[in-house]
Amino acid sequence: MADTRPALRTYSYLGPRGTFTEAALAQVPEAAGQNWRSVNNVGEALDDVLEGRSDAAVIAIENSIEGGVSVAQDALATMPGLRIIGEYLVPVNFVLVARRGTALADVRVVNAHPVAYAQCHAWMDTTLPEHGHIPATSNVAAASALLESEIADAAIAPPGIVAHYDLDVLAENIGDNPNAVTRFLLVSKTTQLPEPTGADKTSLIAELPVDRAGALLELLEQFSTRGVNMSLIESRPIGDELGRYRFIIDADGHIRDERVADALLGVRRFSPGVIFLGSYPRADKASITFDPKYGDDVFVEARDWLRGLVTGEPGA
């Protein structure tokens, strides 16, 4: 008898097991019971999606302490055909782990992902003022490397890492900010938009067409004059010449909201190089508030009025 069960979907994430990215993927309802593909970096995860090895990928895009994840922002800007379909928030804290029998006083060199290291910098400088740092590709990779070599004495890793690796925890809660959160994106190739929920976010990347006084202000005015709040705006160098930048923007609302759609039209007219990354539900489910004068009915009425003027409708 033929197997009529639907094929499993595949999701790529920064591995190995136990990373914060895996914790974010665990929040994706449709990923439950599917294939999870561990990869080594953001570029590999997104390339999996573009090449069809995976149906979607989870990547870190922003941290409440360190800001935007530049490698992810640059990848989304330079790898066309990707869409954001969801976001997820993961509280971030860290432990210091070492091979069994190691004491805190024995630690001279620490292996850690650069972002994790930056979030524990104050604790490290206070507790281990003479330590050295070796960068790792992920938080879990830093821990697993302790069992493969003795190049480092300890590693910064996620809580619960000892469930996966035979290591001792030398210190807990070593993050400098107990409220640290990392924002993750679910990215796919689909062009189908999630339905508006009233608690949505729209992401795009725009370039300034010219480098002159007031150019950035003109870009920002495309949103402010439509009553659209921007929850994030960060610049990244384009790389073709000095002084050229692209801007990563998160705007409150959905592309099907009239005010957001009109703002995107303005951005498109201003910046032909704009990249629409997607409209998707906010992870915090916070409803978007805006001035009633920017409601959908106001934009619809204005368009009807203009159409009446052009067509000569009575009363227009």
Short mmCIF file of C-alpha atoms in Angstrom, two decimals:
data_model
loop_
_atom_site.label_atom_id
_atom_site.label_comp_id
_atom_site.label_asym_id
_atom_site.label_seq_id
_atom_site.Cartn_x
_atom_site.Cartn_y
_atom_site.Cartn_z
CA MET A 1 0.00 0.00 0.00
CA ALA A 2 1.33 3.43 -0.92
CA ASP A 3 2.37 5.75 1.89
CA THR A 4 -0.18 8.60 1.87
CA ARG A 5 1.31 10.48 4.79
CA PRO A 6 2.37 14.06 3.93
CA ALA A 7 6.09 14.58 3.44
CA LEU A 8 7.91 16.01 6.42
CA ARG A 9 9.03 19.62 6.17
CA THR A 10 12.63 20.60 6.94
CA TYR A 11 13.74 23.56 9.06
CA SER A 12 17.34 24.78 9.25
CA TYR A 13 18.75 26.31 12.41
CA LEU A 14 22.12 27.26 13.85
CA GLY A 15 23.28 24.17 15.69
CA PRO A 16 24.29 21.94 17.22
CA ARG A 17 21.58 20.85 19.67
CA GLY A 18 20.98 23.14 22.62
CA THR A 19 21.45 26.55 20.95
CA PHE A 20 19.15 29.50 21.51
CA THR A 21 18.21 29.19 17.83
CA GLU A 22 16.94 25.67 18.49
CA ALA A 23 14.91 27.10 21.39
CA ALA A 24 13.39 29.62 18.96
CA LEU A 25 12.58 26.86 16.46
CA ALA A 26 10.82 24.96 19.24
CA GLN A 27 8.35 27.89 19.40
CA VAL A 28 7.30 27.42 15.74
CA PRO A 29 4.04 25.40 15.92
CA GLU A 30 4.27 24.02 12.40
CA ALA A 31 7.84 22.78 13.00
CA ALA A 32 6.78 20.29 15.68
CA GLY A 33 7.47 16.73 14.58
CA GLN A 34 9.25 17.82 11.40
CA ASN A 35 12.89 17.49 10.29
CA TRP A 36 15.27 19.92 11.99
CA ARG A 37 18.50 20.48 10.08
CA SER A 38 21.47 21.76 12.11
CA VAL A 39 23.82 24.09 10.20
CA ASN A 40 26.99 26.01 11.01
CA ASN A 41 26.04 29.63 10.19
CA VAL A 42 23.31 32.00 9.05
CA GLY A 43 24.42 31.94 5.42
CA GLU A 44 24.15 28.16 5.29
CA ALA A 45 20.68 28.24 6.85
CA LEU A 46 19.35 30.75 4.31
CA ASP A 47 21.10 29.00 1.42
CA ASP A 48 19.31 25.80 2.47
CA VAL A 49 16.02 27.62 1.91
CA LEU A 50 17.00 29.13 -1.43
CA GLU A 51 18.35 25.82 -2.74
CA GLY A 52 15.33 23.83 -1.53
CA ARG A 53 17.11 21.71 1.07
CA SER A 54 14.86 23.26 3.72
CA ASP A 55 11.38 24.72 3.70
CA ALA A 56 12.29 27.47 6.18
CA ALA A 57 15.08 28.59 8.48
CA VAL A 58 15.29 30.29 11.88
CA ILE A 59 17.95 32.97 12.27
CA ALA A 60 18.82 35.47 15.01
CA ILE A 61 18.29 39.05 13.82
CA GLU A 62 18.40 41.30 16.90
CA ASN A 63 19.47 41.27 20.53
CA SER A 64 18.13 43.65 23.15
CA ILE A 65 21.67 44.34 24.38
CA GLU A 66 23.88 44.20 21.29
CA GLY A 67 21.37 45.39 18.68
CA GLY A 68 21.12 43.98 15.17
CA VAL A 69 22.94 40.83 14.08
CA SER A 70 24.91 42.25 11.17
CA VAL A 71 25.65 38.95 9.45
CA ALA A 72 21.92 38.17 9.27
CA GLN A 73 21.01 41.68 8.12
CA ASP A 74 23.62 41.56 5.36
CA ALA A 75 22.48 38.10 4.27
CA LEU A 76 18.87 39.20 3.91
CA ALA A 77 20.03 42.19 1.86
CA THR A 78 22.15 40.17 -0.54
CA MET A 79 20.26 36.86 -0.88
CA PRO A 80 17.14 37.68 -2.95
CA GLY A 81 13.97 35.62 -2.81
CA LEU A 82 13.56 35.32 0.97
CA ARG A 83 10.54 36.32 3.04
CA ILE A 84 10.07 36.64 6.79
CA ILE A 85 6.92 34.80 7.91
CA GLY A 86 7.28 34.91 11.69
CA GLU A 87 9.31 36.12 14.66
CA TYR A 88 10.05 34.61 18.05
CA LEU A 89 11.63 35.92 21.26
CA VAL A 90 14.00 33.90 23.44
CA PRO A 91 15.22 35.10 26.87
CA VAL A 92 18.99 34.89 26.94
CA ASN A 93 21.22 33.99 29.84
CA PHE A 94 24.46 32.09 30.11
CA VAL A 95 26.51 29.72 32.24
CA LEU A 96 30.26 29.17 32.36
CA VAL A 97 31.12 25.50 31.80
CA ALA A 98 34.37 23.54 31.85
CA ARG A 99 35.74 20.02 31.69
CA ARG A 100 35.04 18.00 34.81
CA GLY A 101 37.49 18.73 37.62
CA THR A 102 38.22 22.30 36.45
CA ALA A 103 37.92 25.03 39.09
CA LEU A 104 36.99 28.63 38.37
CA ALA A 105 40.47 29.69 39.50
CA ASP A 106 41.97 27.46 36.78
CA VAL A 107 40.29 29.35 33.91
CA ARG A 108 42.67 31.36 31.75
CA VAL A 109 41.12 31.12 28.28
CA VAL A 110 37.39 31.17 27.49
CA ASN A 111 35.73 29.99 24.28
CA ALA A 112 32.56 31.90 23.38
CA HIS A 113 30.45 33.14 20.50
CA PRO A 114 31.25 36.88 20.08
CA VAL A 115 27.68 38.00 20.78
CA ALA A 116 27.46 35.86 23.92
CA TYR A 117 30.87 37.07 25.05
CA ALA A 118 29.81 40.70 24.67
CA GLN A 119 26.76 40.05 26.83
CA CYS A 120 28.90 38.58 29.62
CA HIS A 121 31.80 40.99 29.33
CA ALA A 122 31.32 42.78 32.66
CA TRP A 123 31.02 39.52 34.60
CA MET A 124 34.09 38.09 32.86
CA ASP A 125 36.20 41.18 33.49
CA THR A 126 35.22 41.27 37.16
CA THR A 127 35.51 37.54 37.89
CA LEU A 128 38.34 36.57 35.52
CA PRO A 129 40.18 39.84 34.85
CA GLU A 130 43.15 38.20 33.13
CA HIS A 131 41.24 35.79 30.87
CA GLY A 132 41.67 35.44 27.12
CA HIS A 133 38.85 34.95 24.61
CA ILE A 134 38.65 32.55 21.62
CA PRO A 135 35.63 33.13 19.32
CA ALA A 136 33.30 30.20 18.54
CA THR A 137 30.74 29.71 15.77
CA SER A 138 27.92 29.14 18.27
CA ASN A 139 27.33 28.97 22.01
CA VAL A 140 26.98 25.19 21.94
CA ALA A 141 30.02 24.78 19.69
CA ALA A 142 32.03 26.64 22.32
CA ALA A 143 30.99 24.10 24.94
CA SER A 144 31.44 21.02 22.76
CA ALA A 145 34.95 22.15 21.76
CA LEU A 146 36.05 21.69 25.38
CA LEU A 147 35.70 17.94 24.92
CA GLU A 148 37.64 17.97 21.65
CA SER A 149 40.70 20.04 22.58
CA GLU A 150 42.35 21.88 25.46
CA ILE A 151 42.80 25.18 23.62
CA ALA A 152 40.35 26.76 26.09
CA ASP A 153 39.71 26.11 29.77
CA ALA A 154 36.02 27.08 29.84
CA ALA A 155 33.16 28.18 27.62
CA ILE A 156 30.16 30.49 27.77
CA ALA A 157 27.07 28.42 26.94
CA PRO A 158 23.27 28.32 27.30
CA PRO A 159 21.70 27.00 30.51
CA GLY A 160 20.96 23.30 30.25
CA ILE A 161 24.05 22.58 28.17
CA VAL A 162 25.12 19.84 30.60
CA ALA A 163 22.10 17.83 29.48
CA HIS A 164 23.89 17.40 26.14
CA TYR A 165 27.59 17.42 27.14
CA ASP A 166 29.55 15.94 30.05
CA LEU A 167 30.69 19.26 31.56
CA ASP A 168 30.67 21.03 34.90
CA VAL A 169 28.89 24.35 35.47
CA LEU A 170 31.36 26.75 37.12
CA ALA A 171 28.98 29.73 37.33
CA GLU A 172 25.35 30.49 36.49
CA ASN A 173 23.54 33.66 35.37
CA ILE A 174 26.72 35.31 34.13
CA GLY A 175 24.94 37.56 31.64
CA ASP A 176 25.36 41.25 32.38
CA ASN A 177 21.65 41.98 31.84
CA PRO A 178 19.05 39.54 33.26
CA ASN A 179 16.42 40.98 30.88
CA ALA A 180 18.34 40.20 27.69
CA VAL A 181 16.22 38.85 24.84
CA THR A 182 17.14 37.74 21.34
CA ARG A 183 14.69 38.10 18.46
CA PHE A 184 14.61 35.34 15.84
CA LEU A 185 13.03 35.27 12.39
CA LEU A 186 11.40 32.41 10.51
CA VAL A 187 12.39 32.82 6.86
CA SER A 188 11.13 30.99 3.77
CA LYS A 189 10.73 31.49 0.01
CA THR A 190 6.94 31.76 0.07
CA THR A 191 5.33 34.88 -1.40
CA GLN A 192 2.07 34.24 0.44
CA LEU A 193 1.55 36.83 3.15
CA PRO A 194 0.35 35.89 6.64
CA GLU A 195 -3.07 37.40 7.30
CA PRO A 196 -3.14 40.70 9.26
CA THR A 197 -3.71 40.23 12.98
CA GLY A 198 -3.68 43.83 14.23
CA ALA A 199 -0.38 43.06 15.94
CA ASP A 200 1.96 42.89 12.97
CA LYS A 201 5.34 44.04 11.79
CA THR A 202 6.63 44.85 8.29
CA SER A 203 10.34 44.57 7.49
CA LEU A 204 12.20 46.08 4.56
CA ILE A 205 15.63 47.23 3.46
CA ALA A 206 16.09 50.55 1.67
CA GLU A 207 19.08 52.32 0.19
CA LEU A 208 19.56 56.07 0.00
CA PRO A 209 19.61 56.85 -3.73
CA VAL A 210 21.97 59.80 -3.22
CA ASP A 211 24.34 60.91 -0.47
CA ARG A 212 23.23 64.44 0.35
CA ALA A 213 21.93 66.48 3.25
CA GLY A 214 18.38 65.56 4.18
CA ALA A 215 18.25 62.26 2.24
CA LEU A 216 17.76 60.14 5.36
CA LEU A 217 15.10 62.54 6.64
CA GLU A 218 13.19 62.12 3.37
CA LEU A 219 13.26 58.36 3.83
CA LEU A 220 11.98 58.59 7.40
CA GLU A 221 9.23 61.02 6.37
CA GLN A 222 7.69 58.34 4.17
CA PHE A 223 6.63 56.68 7.43
CA SER A 224 6.02 59.63 9.73
CA THR A 225 3.67 61.39 7.32
CA ARG A 226 1.50 58.25 7.19
CA GLY A 227 1.48 57.72 10.96
CA VAL A 228 3.60 54.55 10.76
CA ASN A 229 5.93 53.95 13.69
CA MET A 230 9.33 52.34 13.07
CA SER A 231 10.36 49.92 15.82
CA LEU A 232 13.82 49.44 14.30
CA ILE A 233 16.10 51.31 11.92
CA GLU A 234 19.74 50.32 11.54
CA SER A 235 22.33 51.15 8.92
CA ARG A 236 24.71 48.72 7.24
CA PRO A 237 27.42 49.60 4.69
CA ILE A 238 26.53 48.55 1.15
CA GLY A 239 30.18 47.85 0.46
CA ASP A 240 30.50 49.21 -3.07
CA GLU A 241 32.10 52.45 -1.90
CA LEU A 242 32.81 54.38 1.28
CA GLY A 243 29.85 56.27 2.72
CA ARG A 244 27.09 54.22 1.05
CA TYR A 245 24.58 52.62 3.40
CA ARG A 246 21.41 50.58 3.36
CA PHE A 247 18.83 50.80 6.15
CA ILE A 248 17.12 47.86 7.80
CA ILE A 249 13.64 48.97 8.88
CA ASP A 250 10.88 47.36 10.95
CA ALA A 251 7.59 49.24 10.71
CA ASP A 252 4.54 48.69 12.90
CA GLY A 253 1.66 47.24 10.89
CA HIS A 254 0.92 44.98 7.92
CA ILE A 255 1.34 45.70 4.23
CA ARG A 256 -2.43 45.26 3.90
CA ASP A 257 -2.92 48.21 6.28
CA GLU A 258 -3.56 51.24 4.09
CA ARG A 259 -1.13 53.49 5.97
CA VAL A 260 1.69 50.93 5.69
CA ALA A 261 1.00 50.24 2.01
CA ASP A 262 1.04 53.96 1.25
CA ALA A 263 4.32 54.36 3.16
CA LEU A 264 5.89 51.53 1.16
CA LEU A 265 4.78 53.20 -2.08
CA GLY A 266 6.52 56.35 -0.90
CA VAL A 267 9.68 54.42 -0.04
CA ARG A 268 9.61 52.73 -3.45
CA ARG A 269 9.36 56.07 -5.23
CA PHE A 270 12.19 57.43 -3.10
CA SER A 271 14.43 54.34 -3.08
CA PRO A 272 14.10 52.06 -6.14
CA GLY A 273 16.46 49.59 -4.41
CA VAL A 274 13.97 48.81 -1.63
CA ILE A 275 13.64 45.14 -0.60
CA PHE A 276 10.35 43.99 0.95
CA LEU A 277 11.17 41.27 3.51
CA GLY A 278 7.66 40.53 4.69
CA SER A 279 4.71 41.32 6.95
CA TYR A 280 4.19 38.92 9.85
CA PRO A 281 2.70 38.69 13.37
CA ARG A 282 4.68 40.29 16.18
CA ALA A 283 6.12 37.86 18.70
CA ASP A 284 4.88 39.95 21.63
CA LYS A 285 1.35 40.10 20.16
CA ALA A 286 1.17 43.79 21.10
CA SER A 287 -1.66 45.50 19.21
CA ILE A 288 -0.57 48.38 16.99
CA THR A 289 -1.97 51.75 17.98
CA PHE A 290 -2.12 54.75 15.65
CA ASP A 291 -3.91 58.06 15.20
CA PRO A 292 -7.43 57.51 13.75
CA LYS A 293 -6.64 60.01 11.00
CA TYR A 294 -4.41 57.31 9.51
CA GLY A 295 -7.10 54.62 9.54
CA ASP A 296 -7.84 52.50 6.47
CA ASP A 297 -11.17 54.29 5.85
CA VAL A 298 -9.42 57.66 5.59
CA PHE A 299 -7.08 56.41 2.86
CA VAL A 300 -9.94 54.70 1.00
CA GLU A 301 -12.11 57.82 1.13
CA ALA A 302 -9.24 59.96 -0.15
CA ARG A 303 -8.69 57.63 -3.12
CA ASP A 304 -12.42 57.60 -3.90
CA TRP A 305 -12.46 61.40 -3.78
CA LEU A 306 -9.53 61.63 -6.19
CA ARG A 307 -11.06 59.08 -8.56
CA GLY A 308 -14.23 61.12 -8.57
CA LEU A 309 -12.30 64.24 -9.53
CA VAL A 310 -10.56 62.45 -12.39
CA THR A 311 -13.72 60.76 -13.75
CA GLY A 312 -15.98 63.78 -13.18
CA GLU A 313 -18.35 62.02 -10.81
CA PRO A 314 -21.06 64.36 -9.45
CA GLY A 315 -20.31 65.74 -6.02
CA ALA A 316 -16.59 64.97 -6.14
#
